[in-house]
PDB file of C-alpha atoms in Angstrom:
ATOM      1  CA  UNK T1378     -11.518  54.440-129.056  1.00  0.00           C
ATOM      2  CA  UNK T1379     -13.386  55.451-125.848  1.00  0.00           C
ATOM      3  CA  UNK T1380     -11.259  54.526-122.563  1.00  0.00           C
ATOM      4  CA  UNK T1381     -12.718  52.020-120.630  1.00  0.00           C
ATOM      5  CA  UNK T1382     -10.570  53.415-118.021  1.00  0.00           C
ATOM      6  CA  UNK T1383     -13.024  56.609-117.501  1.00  0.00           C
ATOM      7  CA  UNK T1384     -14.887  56.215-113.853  1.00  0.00           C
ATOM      8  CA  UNK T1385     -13.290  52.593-113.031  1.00  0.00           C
ATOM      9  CA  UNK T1386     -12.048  52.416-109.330  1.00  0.00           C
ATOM     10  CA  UNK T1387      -8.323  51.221-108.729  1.00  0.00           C
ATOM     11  CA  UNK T1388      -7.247  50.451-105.525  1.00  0.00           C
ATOM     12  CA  UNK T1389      -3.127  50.628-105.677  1.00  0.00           C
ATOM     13  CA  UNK T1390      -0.653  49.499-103.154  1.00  0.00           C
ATOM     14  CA  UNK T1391       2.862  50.983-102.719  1.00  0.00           C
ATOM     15  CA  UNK T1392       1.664  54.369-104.234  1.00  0.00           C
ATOM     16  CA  UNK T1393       3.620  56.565-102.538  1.00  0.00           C
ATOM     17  CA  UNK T1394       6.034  56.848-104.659  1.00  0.00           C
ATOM     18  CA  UNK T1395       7.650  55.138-107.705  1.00  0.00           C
ATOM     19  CA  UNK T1396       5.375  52.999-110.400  1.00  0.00           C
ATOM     20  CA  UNK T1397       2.327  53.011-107.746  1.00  0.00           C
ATOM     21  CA  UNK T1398       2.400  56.978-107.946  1.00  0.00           C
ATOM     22  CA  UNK T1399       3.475  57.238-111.258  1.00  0.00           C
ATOM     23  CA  UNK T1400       0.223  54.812-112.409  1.00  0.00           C
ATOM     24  CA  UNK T1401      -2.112  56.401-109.924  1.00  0.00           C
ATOM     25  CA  UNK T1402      -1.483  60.062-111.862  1.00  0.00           C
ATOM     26  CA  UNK T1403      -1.819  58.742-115.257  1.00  0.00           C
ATOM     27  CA  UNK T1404      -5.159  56.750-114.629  1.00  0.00           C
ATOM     28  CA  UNK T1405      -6.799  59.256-112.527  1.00  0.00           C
ATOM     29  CA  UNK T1406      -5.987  62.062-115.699  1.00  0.00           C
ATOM     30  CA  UNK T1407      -7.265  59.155-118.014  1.00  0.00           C
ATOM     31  CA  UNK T1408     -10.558  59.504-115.464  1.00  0.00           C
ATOM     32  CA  UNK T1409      -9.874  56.770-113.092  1.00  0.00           C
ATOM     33  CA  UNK T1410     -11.216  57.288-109.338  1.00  0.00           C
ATOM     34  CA  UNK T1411      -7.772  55.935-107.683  1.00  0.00           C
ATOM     35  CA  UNK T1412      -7.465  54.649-104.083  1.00  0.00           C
ATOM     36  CA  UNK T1413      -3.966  54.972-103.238  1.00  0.00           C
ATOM     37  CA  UNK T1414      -2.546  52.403-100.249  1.00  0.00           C
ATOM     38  CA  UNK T1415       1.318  52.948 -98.787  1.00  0.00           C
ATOM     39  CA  UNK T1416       3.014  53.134 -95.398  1.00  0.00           C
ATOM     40  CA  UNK T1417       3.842  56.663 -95.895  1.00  0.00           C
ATOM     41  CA  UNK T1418       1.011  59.089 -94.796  1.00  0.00           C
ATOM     42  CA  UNK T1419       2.754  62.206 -95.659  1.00  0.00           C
ATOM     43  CA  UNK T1420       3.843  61.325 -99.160  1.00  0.00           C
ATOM     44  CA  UNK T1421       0.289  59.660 -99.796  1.00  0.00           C
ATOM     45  CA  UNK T1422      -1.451  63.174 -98.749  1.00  0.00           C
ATOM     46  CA  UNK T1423       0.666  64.942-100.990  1.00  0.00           C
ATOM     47  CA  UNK T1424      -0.181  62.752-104.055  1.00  0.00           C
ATOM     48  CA  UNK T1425      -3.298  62.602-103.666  1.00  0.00           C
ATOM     49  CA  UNK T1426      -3.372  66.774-103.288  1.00  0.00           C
ATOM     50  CA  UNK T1427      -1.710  67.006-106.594  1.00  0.00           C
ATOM     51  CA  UNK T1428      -4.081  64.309-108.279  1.00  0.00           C
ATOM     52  CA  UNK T1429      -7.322  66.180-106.791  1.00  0.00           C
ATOM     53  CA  UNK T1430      -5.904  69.752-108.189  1.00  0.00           C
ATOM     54  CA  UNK T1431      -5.087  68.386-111.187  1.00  0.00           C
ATOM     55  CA  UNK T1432      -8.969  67.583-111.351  1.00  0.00           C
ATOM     56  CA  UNK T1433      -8.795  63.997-110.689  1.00  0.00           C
ATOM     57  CA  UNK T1434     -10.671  61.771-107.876  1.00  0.00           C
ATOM     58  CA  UNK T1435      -8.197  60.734-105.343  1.00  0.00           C
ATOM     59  CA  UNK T1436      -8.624  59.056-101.830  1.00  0.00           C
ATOM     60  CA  UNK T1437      -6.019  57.408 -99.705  1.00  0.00           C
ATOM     61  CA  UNK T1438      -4.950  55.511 -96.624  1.00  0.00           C
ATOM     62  CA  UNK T1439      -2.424  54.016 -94.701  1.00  0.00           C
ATOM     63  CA  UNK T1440      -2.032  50.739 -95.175  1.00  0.00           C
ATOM     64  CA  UNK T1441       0.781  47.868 -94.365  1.00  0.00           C
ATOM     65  CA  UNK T1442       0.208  45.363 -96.956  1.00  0.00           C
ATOM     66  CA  UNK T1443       1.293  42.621 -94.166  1.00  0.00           C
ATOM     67  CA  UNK T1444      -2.052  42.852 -92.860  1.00  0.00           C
ATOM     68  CA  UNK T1445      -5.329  41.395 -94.642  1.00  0.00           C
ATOM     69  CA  UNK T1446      -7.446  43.848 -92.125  1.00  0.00           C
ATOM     70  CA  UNK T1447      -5.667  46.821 -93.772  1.00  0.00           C
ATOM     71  CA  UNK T1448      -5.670  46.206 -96.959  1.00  0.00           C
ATOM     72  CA  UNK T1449      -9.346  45.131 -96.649  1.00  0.00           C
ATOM     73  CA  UNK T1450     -10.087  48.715 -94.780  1.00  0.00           C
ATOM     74  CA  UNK T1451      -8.533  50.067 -97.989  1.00  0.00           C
ATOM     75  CA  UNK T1452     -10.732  48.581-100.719  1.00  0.00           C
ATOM     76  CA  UNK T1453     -13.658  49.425 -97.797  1.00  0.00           C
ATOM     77  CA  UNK T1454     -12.800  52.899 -98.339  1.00  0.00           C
ATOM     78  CA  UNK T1455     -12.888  52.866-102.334  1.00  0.00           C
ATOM     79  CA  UNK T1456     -16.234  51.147-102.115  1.00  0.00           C
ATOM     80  CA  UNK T1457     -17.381  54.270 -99.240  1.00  0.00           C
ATOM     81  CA  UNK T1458     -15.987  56.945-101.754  1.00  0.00           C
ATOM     82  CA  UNK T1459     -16.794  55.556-105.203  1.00  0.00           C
ATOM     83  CA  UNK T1460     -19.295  52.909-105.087  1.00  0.00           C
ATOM     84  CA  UNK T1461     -17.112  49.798-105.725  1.00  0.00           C
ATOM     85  CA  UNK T1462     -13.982  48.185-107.034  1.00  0.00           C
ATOM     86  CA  UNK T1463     -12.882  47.660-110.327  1.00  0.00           C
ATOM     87  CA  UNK T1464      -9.370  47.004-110.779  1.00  0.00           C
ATOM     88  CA  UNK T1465      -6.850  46.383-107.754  1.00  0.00           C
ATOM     89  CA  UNK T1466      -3.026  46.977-108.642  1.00  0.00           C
ATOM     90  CA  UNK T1467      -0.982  44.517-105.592  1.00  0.00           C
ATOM     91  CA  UNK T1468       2.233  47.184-106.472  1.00  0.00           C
ATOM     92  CA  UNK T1469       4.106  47.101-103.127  1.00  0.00           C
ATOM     93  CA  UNK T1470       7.363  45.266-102.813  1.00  0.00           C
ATOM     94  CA  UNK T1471      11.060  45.056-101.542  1.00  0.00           C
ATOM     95  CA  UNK T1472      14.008  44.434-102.617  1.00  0.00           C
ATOM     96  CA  UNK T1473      16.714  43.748-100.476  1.00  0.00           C
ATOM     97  CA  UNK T1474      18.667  41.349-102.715  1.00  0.00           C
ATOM     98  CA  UNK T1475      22.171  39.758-101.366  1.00  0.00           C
ATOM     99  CA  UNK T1476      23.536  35.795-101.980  1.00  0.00           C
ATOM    100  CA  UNK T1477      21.660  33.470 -99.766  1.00  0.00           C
ATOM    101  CA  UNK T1478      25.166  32.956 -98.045  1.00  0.00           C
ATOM    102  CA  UNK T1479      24.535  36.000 -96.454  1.00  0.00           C
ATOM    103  CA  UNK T1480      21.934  34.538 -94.253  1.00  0.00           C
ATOM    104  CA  UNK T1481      19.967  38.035 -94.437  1.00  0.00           C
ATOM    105  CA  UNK T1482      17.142  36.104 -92.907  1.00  0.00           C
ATOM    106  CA  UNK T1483      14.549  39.024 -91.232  1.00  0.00           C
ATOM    107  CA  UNK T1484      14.833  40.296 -94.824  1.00  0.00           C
ATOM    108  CA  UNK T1485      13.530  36.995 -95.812  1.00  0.00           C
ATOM    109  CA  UNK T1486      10.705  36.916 -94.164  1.00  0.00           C
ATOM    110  CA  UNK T1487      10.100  40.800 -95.194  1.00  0.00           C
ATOM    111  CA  UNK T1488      10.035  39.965 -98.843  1.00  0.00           C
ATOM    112  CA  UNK T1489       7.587  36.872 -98.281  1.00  0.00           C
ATOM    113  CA  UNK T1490       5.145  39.272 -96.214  1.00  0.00           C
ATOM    114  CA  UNK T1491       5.596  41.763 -98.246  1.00  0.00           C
ATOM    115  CA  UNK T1492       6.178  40.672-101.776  1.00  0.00           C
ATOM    116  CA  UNK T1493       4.202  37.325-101.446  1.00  0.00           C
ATOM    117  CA  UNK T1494       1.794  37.934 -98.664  1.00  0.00           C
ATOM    118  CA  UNK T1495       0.838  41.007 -99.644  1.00  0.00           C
ATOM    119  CA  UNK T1496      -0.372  40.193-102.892  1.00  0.00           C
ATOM    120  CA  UNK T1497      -2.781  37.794-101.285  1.00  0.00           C
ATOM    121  CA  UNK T1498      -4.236  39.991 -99.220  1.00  0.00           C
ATOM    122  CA  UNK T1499      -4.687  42.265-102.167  1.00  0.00           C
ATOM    123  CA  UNK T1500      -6.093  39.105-103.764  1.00  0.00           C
ATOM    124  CA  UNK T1501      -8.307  38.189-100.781  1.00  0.00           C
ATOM    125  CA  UNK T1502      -9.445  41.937-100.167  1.00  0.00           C
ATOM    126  CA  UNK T1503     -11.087  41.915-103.363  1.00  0.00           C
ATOM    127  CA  UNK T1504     -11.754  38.141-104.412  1.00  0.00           C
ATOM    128  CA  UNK T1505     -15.320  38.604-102.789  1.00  0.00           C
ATOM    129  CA  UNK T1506     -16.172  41.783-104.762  1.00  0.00           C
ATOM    130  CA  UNK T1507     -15.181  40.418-107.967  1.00  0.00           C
ATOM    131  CA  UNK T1508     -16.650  37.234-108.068  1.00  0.00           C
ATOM    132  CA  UNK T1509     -19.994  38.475-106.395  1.00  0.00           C
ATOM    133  CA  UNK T1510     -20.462  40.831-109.143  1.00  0.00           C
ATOM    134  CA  UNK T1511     -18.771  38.845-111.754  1.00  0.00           C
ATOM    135  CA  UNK T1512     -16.127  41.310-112.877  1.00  0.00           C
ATOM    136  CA  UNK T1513     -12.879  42.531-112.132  1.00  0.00           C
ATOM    137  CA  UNK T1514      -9.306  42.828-112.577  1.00  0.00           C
ATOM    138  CA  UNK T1515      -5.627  42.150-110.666  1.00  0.00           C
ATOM    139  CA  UNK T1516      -2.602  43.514-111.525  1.00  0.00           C
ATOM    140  CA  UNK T1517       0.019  42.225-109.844  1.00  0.00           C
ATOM    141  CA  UNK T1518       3.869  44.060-110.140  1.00  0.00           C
ATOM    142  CA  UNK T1519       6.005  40.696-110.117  1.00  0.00           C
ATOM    143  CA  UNK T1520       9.705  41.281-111.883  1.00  0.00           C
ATOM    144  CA  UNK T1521      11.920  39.828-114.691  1.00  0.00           C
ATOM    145  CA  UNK T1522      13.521  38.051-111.329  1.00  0.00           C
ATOM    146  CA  UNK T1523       9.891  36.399-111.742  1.00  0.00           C
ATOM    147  CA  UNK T1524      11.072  35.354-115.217  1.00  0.00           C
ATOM    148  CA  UNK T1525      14.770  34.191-114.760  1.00  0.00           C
ATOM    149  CA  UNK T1526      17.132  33.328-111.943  1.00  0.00           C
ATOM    150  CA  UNK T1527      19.612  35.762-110.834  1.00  0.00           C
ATOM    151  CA  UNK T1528      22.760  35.556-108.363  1.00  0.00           C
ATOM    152  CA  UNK T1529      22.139  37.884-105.643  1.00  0.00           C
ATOM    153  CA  UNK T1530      18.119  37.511-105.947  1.00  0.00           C
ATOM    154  CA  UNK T1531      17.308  33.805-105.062  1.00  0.00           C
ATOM    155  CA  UNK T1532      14.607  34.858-102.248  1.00  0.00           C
ATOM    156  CA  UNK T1533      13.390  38.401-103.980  1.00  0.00           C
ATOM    157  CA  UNK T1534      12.930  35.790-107.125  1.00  0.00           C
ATOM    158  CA  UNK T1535      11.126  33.385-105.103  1.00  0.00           C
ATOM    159  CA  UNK T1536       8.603  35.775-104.166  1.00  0.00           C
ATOM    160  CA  UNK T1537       8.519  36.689-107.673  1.00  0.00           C
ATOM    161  CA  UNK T1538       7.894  33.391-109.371  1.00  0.00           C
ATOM    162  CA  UNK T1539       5.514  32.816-106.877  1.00  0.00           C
ATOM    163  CA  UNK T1540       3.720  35.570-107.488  1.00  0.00           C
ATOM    164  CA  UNK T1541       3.723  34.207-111.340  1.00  0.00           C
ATOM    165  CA  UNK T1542       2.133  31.296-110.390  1.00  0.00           C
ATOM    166  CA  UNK T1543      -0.315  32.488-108.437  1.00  0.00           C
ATOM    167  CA  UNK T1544      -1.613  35.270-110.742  1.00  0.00           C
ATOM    168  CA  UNK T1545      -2.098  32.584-113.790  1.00  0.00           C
ATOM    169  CA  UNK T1546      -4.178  29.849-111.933  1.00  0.00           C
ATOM    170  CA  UNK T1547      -6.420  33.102-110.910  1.00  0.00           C
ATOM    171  CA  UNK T1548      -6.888  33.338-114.531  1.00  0.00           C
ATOM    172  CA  UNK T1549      -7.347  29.807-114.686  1.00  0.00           C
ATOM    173  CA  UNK T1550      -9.691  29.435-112.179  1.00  0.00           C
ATOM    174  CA  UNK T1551     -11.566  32.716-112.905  1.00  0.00           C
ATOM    175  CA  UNK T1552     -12.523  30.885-116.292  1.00  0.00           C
ATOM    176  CA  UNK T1553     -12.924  28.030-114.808  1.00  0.00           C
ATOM    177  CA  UNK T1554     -15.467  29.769-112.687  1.00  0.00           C
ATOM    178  CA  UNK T1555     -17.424  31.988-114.723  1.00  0.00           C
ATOM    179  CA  UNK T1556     -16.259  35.199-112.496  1.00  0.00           C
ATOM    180  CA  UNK T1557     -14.529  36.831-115.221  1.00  0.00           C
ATOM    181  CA  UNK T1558     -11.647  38.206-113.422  1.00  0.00           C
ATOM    182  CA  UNK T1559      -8.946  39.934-115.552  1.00  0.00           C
ATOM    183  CA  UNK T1560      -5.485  39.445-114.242  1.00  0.00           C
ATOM    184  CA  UNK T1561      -2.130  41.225-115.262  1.00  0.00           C
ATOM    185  CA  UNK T1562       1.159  40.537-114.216  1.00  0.00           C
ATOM    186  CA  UNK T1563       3.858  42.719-114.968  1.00  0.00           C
ATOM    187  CA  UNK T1564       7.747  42.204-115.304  1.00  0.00           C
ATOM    188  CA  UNK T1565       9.605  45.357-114.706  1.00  0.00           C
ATOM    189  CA  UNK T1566      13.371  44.801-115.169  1.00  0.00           C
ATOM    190  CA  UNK T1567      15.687  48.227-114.185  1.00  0.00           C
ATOM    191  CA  UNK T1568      13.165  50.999-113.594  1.00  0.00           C
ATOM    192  CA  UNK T1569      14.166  54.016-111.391  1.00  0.00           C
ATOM    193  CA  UNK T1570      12.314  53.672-108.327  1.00  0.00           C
ATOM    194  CA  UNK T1571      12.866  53.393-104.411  1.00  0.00           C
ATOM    195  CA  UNK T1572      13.764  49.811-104.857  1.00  0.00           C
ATOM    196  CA  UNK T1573      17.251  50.022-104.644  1.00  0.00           C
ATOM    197  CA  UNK T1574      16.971  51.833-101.645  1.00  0.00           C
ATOM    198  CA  UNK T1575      16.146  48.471 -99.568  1.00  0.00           C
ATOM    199  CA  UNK T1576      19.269  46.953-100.174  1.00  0.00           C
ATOM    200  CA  UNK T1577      21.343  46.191 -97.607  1.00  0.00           C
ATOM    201  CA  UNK T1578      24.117  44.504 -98.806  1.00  0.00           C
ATOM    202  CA  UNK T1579      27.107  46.522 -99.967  1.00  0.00           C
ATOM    203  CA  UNK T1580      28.262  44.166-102.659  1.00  0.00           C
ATOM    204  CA  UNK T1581      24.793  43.934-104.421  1.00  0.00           C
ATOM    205  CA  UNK T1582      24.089  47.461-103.736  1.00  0.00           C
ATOM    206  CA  UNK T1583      27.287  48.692-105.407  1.00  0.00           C
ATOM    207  CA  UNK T1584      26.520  46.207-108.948  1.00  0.00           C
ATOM    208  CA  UNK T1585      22.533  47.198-108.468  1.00  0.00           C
ATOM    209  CA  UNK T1586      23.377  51.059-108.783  1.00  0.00           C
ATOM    210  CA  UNK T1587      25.515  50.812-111.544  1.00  0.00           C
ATOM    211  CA  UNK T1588      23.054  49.120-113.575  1.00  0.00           C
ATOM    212  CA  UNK T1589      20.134  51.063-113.132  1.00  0.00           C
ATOM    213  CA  UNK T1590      22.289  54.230-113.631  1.00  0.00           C
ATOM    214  CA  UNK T1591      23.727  52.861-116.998  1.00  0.00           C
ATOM    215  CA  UNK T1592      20.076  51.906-118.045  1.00  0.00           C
ATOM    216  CA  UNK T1593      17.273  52.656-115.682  1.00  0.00           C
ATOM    217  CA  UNK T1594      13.921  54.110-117.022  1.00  0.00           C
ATOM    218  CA  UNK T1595      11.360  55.921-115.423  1.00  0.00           C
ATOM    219  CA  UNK T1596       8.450  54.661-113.994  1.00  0.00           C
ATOM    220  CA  UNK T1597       6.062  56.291-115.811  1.00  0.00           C
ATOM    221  CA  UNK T1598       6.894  52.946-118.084  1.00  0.00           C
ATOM    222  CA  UNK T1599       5.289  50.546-116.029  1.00  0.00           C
ATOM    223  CA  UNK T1600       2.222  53.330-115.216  1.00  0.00           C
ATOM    224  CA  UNK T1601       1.811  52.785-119.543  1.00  0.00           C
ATOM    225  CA  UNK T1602       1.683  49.479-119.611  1.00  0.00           C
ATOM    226  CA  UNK T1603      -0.750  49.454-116.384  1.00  0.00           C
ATOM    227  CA  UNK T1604      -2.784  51.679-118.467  1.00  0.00           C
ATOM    228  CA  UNK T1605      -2.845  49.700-121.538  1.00  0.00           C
ATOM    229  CA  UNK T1606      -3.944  46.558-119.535  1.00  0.00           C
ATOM    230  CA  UNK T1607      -7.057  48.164-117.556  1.00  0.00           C
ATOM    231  CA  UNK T1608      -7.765  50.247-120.870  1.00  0.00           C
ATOM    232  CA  UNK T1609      -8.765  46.762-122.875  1.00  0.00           C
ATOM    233  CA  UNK T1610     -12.371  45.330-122.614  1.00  0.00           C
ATOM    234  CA  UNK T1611     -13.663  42.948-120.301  1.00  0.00           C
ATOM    235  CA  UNK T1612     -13.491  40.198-122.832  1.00  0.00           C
ATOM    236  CA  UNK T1613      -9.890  40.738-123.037  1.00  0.00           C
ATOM    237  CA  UNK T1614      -7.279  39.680-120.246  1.00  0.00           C
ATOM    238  CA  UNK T1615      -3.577  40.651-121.050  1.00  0.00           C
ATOM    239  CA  UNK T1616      -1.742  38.241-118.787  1.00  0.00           C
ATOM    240  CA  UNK T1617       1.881  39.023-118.722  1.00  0.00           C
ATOM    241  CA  UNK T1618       3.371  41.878-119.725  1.00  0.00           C
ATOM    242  CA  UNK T1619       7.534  42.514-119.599  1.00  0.00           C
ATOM    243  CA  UNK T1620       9.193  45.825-119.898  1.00  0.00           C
ATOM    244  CA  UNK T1621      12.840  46.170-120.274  1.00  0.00           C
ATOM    245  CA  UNK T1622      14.642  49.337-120.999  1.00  0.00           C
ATOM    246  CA  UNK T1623      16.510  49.356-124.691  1.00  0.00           C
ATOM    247  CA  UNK T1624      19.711  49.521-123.695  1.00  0.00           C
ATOM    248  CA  UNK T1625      19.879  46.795-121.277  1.00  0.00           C
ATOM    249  CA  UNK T1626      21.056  43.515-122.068  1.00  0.00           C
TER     250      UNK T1626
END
């Protein structure tokens, strides 16, 4: 079957490192034009080096999710390099988990910009595009915290179910509408990335690590099942997708 991924332009947020980078280098050697967004310019030049010698089409920018005018300046900048949108992957996200007795309230508001807010201005950035040319797709990186409730992640899982919510009355609307916008949410539970690395509470920190180090997967996981979803045709939206690693429980 012929990839329908071939020339499609994805913007992707958080792709410096983790499941944005991981899913930017396997769509752009599938022959995706990727548009990679992250706070981190040096790590963002250097992926987007080793995309372009690989022979792919690569373009980047800083961006802070936080703010609509930035993430709009980065879809601005796939539409100046490749013509248009196609597919926007809202990827960045925190994780600073602790018990809400902790009172870890600037990280809070963090997650909700970041986790929550972001996605809508990912959303917003591109809800003009789509529905003026009647076409498009979000995929939105949510979390099995999105799914279930878990001790230690009540305000990470807020964002999270939120983000759940959101991304299905899109749908709903979209077809509602008559825009035809594809949307994707996906579930990750423990995959080896730079999340852990936000956490600030010991307690959590110490029960995170040993989990992911007893079962973590790579990211190159989620960067598949990204793949699979833009790789279906446009009369085909897979919705929700949840990856787990075998051995965990």
């Amino acid at each position: 079957m012929k990839l329908t991924i071939q020339h499609k332009t994805i913007v992707i947020t958080g792709a410096s490192s983790g499941i944005g980078a991981a899913t930017a280098q396997l769509l752009a050697q599938n022959g995706a034009n990727v548009v990679l967004g992250a706070r981190r310019a040096d790590k963002l030049a250097a992926l987007t080096a080793t995309i372009q010698q690989a022979g792919g089409q690569a373009a980047y920018r800083v961006t802070d999710v936080r703010h609509l005018a930035e993430v709009q300046a980065l879809v601005a900048l796939a539409q100046a390099e490749f013509g248009g949108v196609d597919v926007i992957f809202n990827n960045a996200g925190i994780m600073p988990s602790a018990p809400i007795s902790a009172l870890h309230l600037q990280e809070w508001d963090d997650m909700i910009d970041i986790n929550l807010k972001g996605v809508l201005n990912g959303v917003a950035a591109v809800m003009p595009i789509f529905t003026a040319q009647k076409a498009g797709q979000i995929i939105t990186t949510s979390s099995v915290a999105g799914l279930k409730s878990f001790p230690g992640a009540g305000v990470y899982g807020a964002t999270k179910f939120a983000v759940r919510n959101l991304m299905e009355v899109i749908r709903q609307e979209s077809a509602t509408e008559g825009t035809n916008i594809r949307t994707t949410t996906v579930y990750p539970a423990a995959i080896n990335t730079e999340l852990l690395q936000t956490i600030t509470d010991e307690a959590t920190l110490k029960g995170m690590t040993q989990l992911y180090q007893a079962v973590g997967i790579s990211p190159e996981a989620i960067a598949r099942v990204v793949n699979f979803a833009v790789d279906q045709p446009a009369d085909m939206s897979v919705s929700d997708m949840t990856v787990y690693p075998t051995k965990q429980a």
